[in-house]
PDB file of C-alpha atoms in Angstrom:
ATOM      1  CA  MET A   1      10.436  -8.652  30.520  1.00 50.00           C
ATOM      2  CA  GLY A   2       9.414  -9.851  33.937  1.00 53.00           C
ATOM      3  CA  ALA A   3       8.420 -13.456  34.453  1.00 58.00           C
ATOM      4  CA  GLN A   4       7.531 -14.036  30.814  1.00 65.00           C
ATOM      5  CA  ALA A   5      10.020 -15.369  28.328  1.00 62.00           C
ATOM      6  CA  PRO A   6      10.636 -13.226  25.237  1.00 60.00           C
ATOM      7  CA  ARG A   7       8.446 -14.099  22.275  1.00 63.00           C
ATOM      8  CA  PRO A   8      10.070 -15.029  18.965  1.00 59.00           C
ATOM      9  CA  GLY A   9      10.212 -11.986  16.712  1.00 54.00           C
ATOM     10  CA  ASP A  10       9.423  -9.565  19.546  1.00 60.00           C
ATOM     11  CA  PRO A  11      10.637  -6.057  18.562  1.00 57.00           C
ATOM     12  CA  ALA A  12      12.085  -5.735  22.057  1.00 61.00           C
ATOM     13  CA  ASP A  13      14.457  -8.579  21.220  1.00 60.00           C
ATOM     14  CA  GLU A  14      16.971  -6.569  19.167  1.00 58.00           C
ATOM     15  CA  GLU A  15      18.917  -9.674  18.133  1.00 67.00           C
ATOM     16  CA  ALA A  16      15.892 -11.096  16.286  1.00 78.00           C
ATOM     17  CA  TRP A  17      15.462  -7.906  14.239  1.00 86.00           C
ATOM     18  CA  ALA A  18      17.709  -6.249  11.681  1.00 87.00           C
ATOM     19  CA  ARG A  19      17.973  -2.920   9.885  1.00 87.00           C
ATOM     20  CA  TRP A  20      18.447  -2.624   6.129  1.00 86.00           C
ATOM     21  CA  PHE A  21      19.510   0.116   3.773  1.00 88.00           C
ATOM     22  CA  ILE A  22      17.804  -0.434   0.413  1.00 87.00           C
ATOM     23  CA  ALA A  23      18.961   1.344  -2.746  1.00 87.00           C
ATOM     24  CA  ARG A  24      16.581   0.997  -5.679  1.00 84.00           C
ATOM     25  CA  ARG A  25      17.578   1.944  -9.230  1.00 84.00           C
ATOM     26  CA  ARG A  26      14.859   3.378 -11.452  1.00 79.00           C
ATOM     27  CA  SER A  27      14.451   1.448 -14.696  1.00 81.00           C
ATOM     28  CA  GLU A  28      13.385   4.535 -16.671  1.00 85.00           C
ATOM     29  CA  GLU A  29      16.238   6.663 -15.247  1.00 86.00           C
ATOM     30  CA  PRO A  30      19.208   4.370 -14.461  1.00 83.00           C
ATOM     31  CA  GLY A  31      21.263   7.269 -13.079  1.00 87.00           C
ATOM     32  CA  LYS A  32      18.745   7.987 -10.309  1.00 89.00           C
ATOM     33  CA  ARG A  33      18.245   5.906  -7.195  1.00 88.00           C
ATOM     34  CA  ASP A  34      15.722   5.852  -4.379  1.00 86.00           C
ATOM     35  CA  TYR A  35      16.867   4.997  -0.876  1.00 89.00           C
ATOM     36  CA  TYR A  36      14.909   3.359   1.922  1.00 87.00           C
ATOM     37  CA  LEU A  37      15.584   2.254   5.464  1.00 87.00           C
ATOM     38  CA  GLY A  38      14.014  -0.993   6.609  1.00 84.00           C
ATOM     39  CA  TRP A  39      13.630  -2.784   9.920  1.00 83.00           C
ATOM     40  CA  GLY A  40      12.192  -6.237  10.502  1.00 84.00           C
ATOM     41  CA  PRO A  41      12.890  -9.878  11.334  1.00 86.00           C
ATOM     42  CA  ALA A  42      16.535 -10.768  10.692  1.00 86.00           C
ATOM     43  CA  ASP A  43      15.658 -13.946   8.780  1.00 88.00           C
ATOM     44  CA  THR A  44      13.569 -12.114   6.142  1.00 88.00           C
ATOM     45  CA  PRO A  45      14.684 -13.217   2.652  1.00 89.00           C
ATOM     46  CA  VAL A  46      16.200 -10.543   0.399  1.00 86.00           C
ATOM     47  CA  GLU A  47      13.522 -11.259  -2.223  1.00 87.00           C
ATOM     48  CA  GLU A  48      10.856 -10.127   0.254  1.00 86.00           C
ATOM     49  CA  ILE A  49      12.809  -7.090   1.457  1.00 85.00           C
ATOM     50  CA  VAL A  50      13.125  -5.624  -2.041  1.00 82.00           C
ATOM     51  CA  LEU A  51       9.342  -5.846  -2.569  1.00 83.00           C
ATOM     52  CA  VAL A  52       8.535  -3.604   0.402  1.00 80.00           C
ATOM     53  CA  PRO A  53       9.432  -0.195  -1.153  1.00 81.00           C
ATOM     54  CA  GLY A  54       7.214  -0.978  -4.155  1.00 78.00           C
ATOM     55  CA  ALA A  55       4.246  -1.650  -1.876  1.00 80.00           C
ATOM     56  CA  ARG A  56       4.144   2.027  -0.956  1.00 79.00           C
ATOM     57  CA  TRP A  57       2.882   2.978  -4.421  1.00 80.00           C
ATOM     58  CA  ARG A  58       0.130   0.359  -4.343  1.00 79.00           C
ATOM     59  CA  VAL A  59      -1.052   1.694  -0.989  1.00 82.00           C
ATOM     60  CA  GLU A  60      -1.055   5.277  -2.257  1.00 86.00           C
ATOM     61  CA  GLU A  61      -2.989   4.245  -5.375  1.00 83.00           C
ATOM     62  CA  ALA A  62      -5.556   2.399  -3.258  1.00 82.00           C
ATOM     63  CA  ILE A  63      -6.084   5.462  -1.069  1.00 86.00           C
ATOM     64  CA  LYS A  64      -6.420   7.703  -4.137  1.00 87.00           C
ATOM     65  CA  LEU A  65      -9.014   5.342  -5.635  1.00 83.00           C
ATOM     66  CA  ALA A  66     -10.908   5.181  -2.329  1.00 86.00           C
ATOM     67  CA  LYS A  67     -11.012   8.973  -2.222  1.00 88.00           C
ATOM     68  CA  SER A  68     -12.358   9.296  -5.748  1.00 86.00           C
ATOM     69  CA  ALA A  69     -14.648   6.261  -5.974  1.00 86.00           C
ATOM     70  CA  CYS A  70     -15.911   5.904  -2.408  1.00 88.00           C
ATOM     71  CA  GLY A  71     -15.956   9.446  -1.086  1.00 87.00           C
ATOM     72  CA  LEU A  72     -13.214   8.880   1.467  1.00 85.00           C
ATOM     73  CA  ALA A  73     -12.330  12.584   1.400  1.00 86.00           C
ATOM     74  CA  ASP A  74     -15.914  13.884   1.071  1.00 85.00           C
ATOM     75  CA  TYR A  75     -16.986  14.631   4.590  1.00 82.00           C
ATOM     76  CA  GLU A  76     -17.621  17.631   6.773  1.00 81.00           C
ATOM     77  CA  VAL A  77     -16.302  17.150  10.245  1.00 77.00           C
ATOM     78  CA  ARG A  78     -18.939  18.017  12.816  1.00 88.00           C
ATOM     79  CA  SER A  79     -18.244  15.302  15.333  1.00 91.00           C
ATOM     80  CA  PHE A  80     -15.767  12.524  15.812  1.00 92.00           C
ATOM     81  CA  HIS A  81     -18.518   9.912  15.667  1.00 91.00           C
ATOM     82  CA  GLY A  82     -19.804  11.175  12.306  1.00 89.00           C
ATOM     83  CA  TRP A  83     -16.286  11.287  10.885  1.00 89.00           C
ATOM     84  CA  TYR A  84     -15.522   7.803  12.184  1.00 91.00           C
ATOM     85  CA  ARG A  85     -18.708   6.342  10.683  1.00 91.00           C
ATOM     86  CA  HIS A  86     -18.055   7.992   7.318  1.00 90.00           C
ATOM     87  CA  ILE A  87     -14.447   6.800   7.135  1.00 90.00           C
ATOM     88  CA  THR A  88     -15.404   3.275   8.209  1.00 92.00           C
ATOM     89  CA  LEU A  89     -18.149   2.959   5.580  1.00 92.00           C
ATOM     90  CA  ALA A  90     -15.946   4.477   2.849  1.00 90.00           C
ATOM     91  CA  GLN A  91     -13.165   2.011   3.642  1.00 90.00           C
ATOM     92  CA  LEU A  92     -15.651  -0.867   3.683  1.00 93.00           C
ATOM     93  CA  ALA A  93     -16.921   0.200   0.249  1.00 92.00           C
ATOM     94  CA  ALA A  94     -13.342   0.462  -1.055  1.00 90.00           C
ATOM     95  CA  ALA A  95     -12.535  -3.025   0.263  1.00 90.00           C
ATOM     96  CA  PHE A  96     -15.682  -4.407  -1.401  1.00 92.00           C
ATOM     97  CA  LEU A  97     -14.787  -2.794  -4.739  1.00 87.00           C
ATOM     98  CA  ALA A  98     -11.199  -4.056  -4.493  1.00 84.00           C
ATOM     99  CA  GLY A  99     -12.523  -7.574  -3.836  1.00 87.00           C
ATOM    100  CA  CYS A 100     -14.839  -7.364  -6.846  1.00 86.00           C
ATOM    101  CA  ASP A 101     -11.951  -6.079  -8.943  1.00 82.00           C
ATOM    102  CA  ALA A 102      -9.707  -8.955  -7.812  1.00 82.00           C
ATOM    103  CA  ALA A 103     -12.425 -11.513  -8.578  1.00 85.00           C
ATOM    104  CA  THR A 104     -12.915 -10.048 -12.066  1.00 84.00           C
ATOM    105  CA  ALA A 105      -9.167 -10.085 -12.684  1.00 80.00           C
ATOM    106  CA  ARG A 106      -8.970 -13.736 -11.577  1.00 82.00           C
ATOM    107  CA  GLU A 107     -11.849 -14.801 -13.813  1.00 82.00           C
ATOM    108  CA  SER A 108     -11.305 -12.691 -16.927  1.00 79.00           C
ATOM    109  CA  GLY A 109      -7.727 -11.493 -16.740  1.00 68.00           C
ATOM    110  CA  PRO A 110      -6.332  -8.247 -15.346  1.00 59.00           C
ATOM    111  CA  LEU A 111      -7.279  -6.102 -18.355  1.00 58.00           C
ATOM    112  CA  ALA A 112     -10.986  -6.915 -18.002  1.00 54.00           C
ATOM    113  CA  SER A 113     -11.062  -5.370 -14.547  1.00 52.00           C
ATOM    114  CA  THR A 114     -12.477  -1.836 -14.233  1.00 56.00           C
ATOM    115  CA  ARG A 115     -10.492  -0.651 -11.168  1.00 55.00           C
ATOM    116  CA  PHE A 116     -13.317   1.011  -9.242  1.00 54.00           C
ATOM    117  CA  GLY A 117     -15.271   2.021 -12.308  1.00 53.00           C
ATOM    118  CA  GLN A 118     -12.384   3.334 -14.394  1.00 56.00           C
ATOM    119  CA  PRO A 119     -12.101   2.017 -17.943  1.00 55.00           C
ATOM    120  CA  PRO A 120      -9.457  -0.602 -18.712  1.00 51.00           C
ATOM    121  CA  PRO A 121      -6.186   0.644 -20.217  1.00 52.00           C
ATOM    122  CA  THR A 122      -5.797   0.896 -23.955  1.00 56.00           C
ATOM    123  CA  ALA A 123      -2.736   1.000 -26.186  1.00 52.00           C
ATOM    124  CA  ALA A 124      -3.267   4.764 -26.596  1.00 55.00           C
ATOM    125  CA  ASP A 125      -2.954   5.158 -22.819  1.00 52.00           C
ATOM    126  CA  GLY A 126       0.399   3.442 -22.852  1.00 50.00           C
ATOM    127  CA  GLY A 127      -1.080   0.591 -20.814  1.00 46.00           C
ATOM    128  CA  GLN A 128      -1.887   2.876 -17.866  1.00 48.00           C
ATOM    129  CA  ARG A 129      -5.269   2.417 -16.224  1.00 47.00           C
ATOM    130  CA  GLY A 130      -7.809   5.141 -16.870  1.00 44.00           C
ATOM    131  CA  GLY A 131      -5.421   7.143 -19.022  1.00 42.00           C
ATOM    132  CA  ARG A 132      -3.147   8.084 -16.124  1.00 42.00           C
ATOM    133  CA  SER A 133       0.535   8.487 -16.904  1.00 39.00           C
TER     134      SER A 133
END
């Protein structure tokens, strides 16, 4: 590392980082399991480690909503600069809508939120937003 001392939590400092093997049982299908490999600070609490695999689905849902509500996937590539501007503005619009959605959920409860213009879930939907299953 040269003249500098190693920083706490530096990925180059292998002793400060650990690897995990996470097995997650599906509640709807107890016989099936999903497996994940993790790597991060060694002092990470187990409660935080088990939340990481579930974050993947929230990220995928956010990208899907940004594609449908903000036109993230609706561009014709003619130049890098045009593509970059389109993607940046679409992501900014998605962040704005997510912020509005979070504010509505805080004020009126999560079921009052429209999730980027989709209707709130109903009992007929099985509690899924916008009728998705």
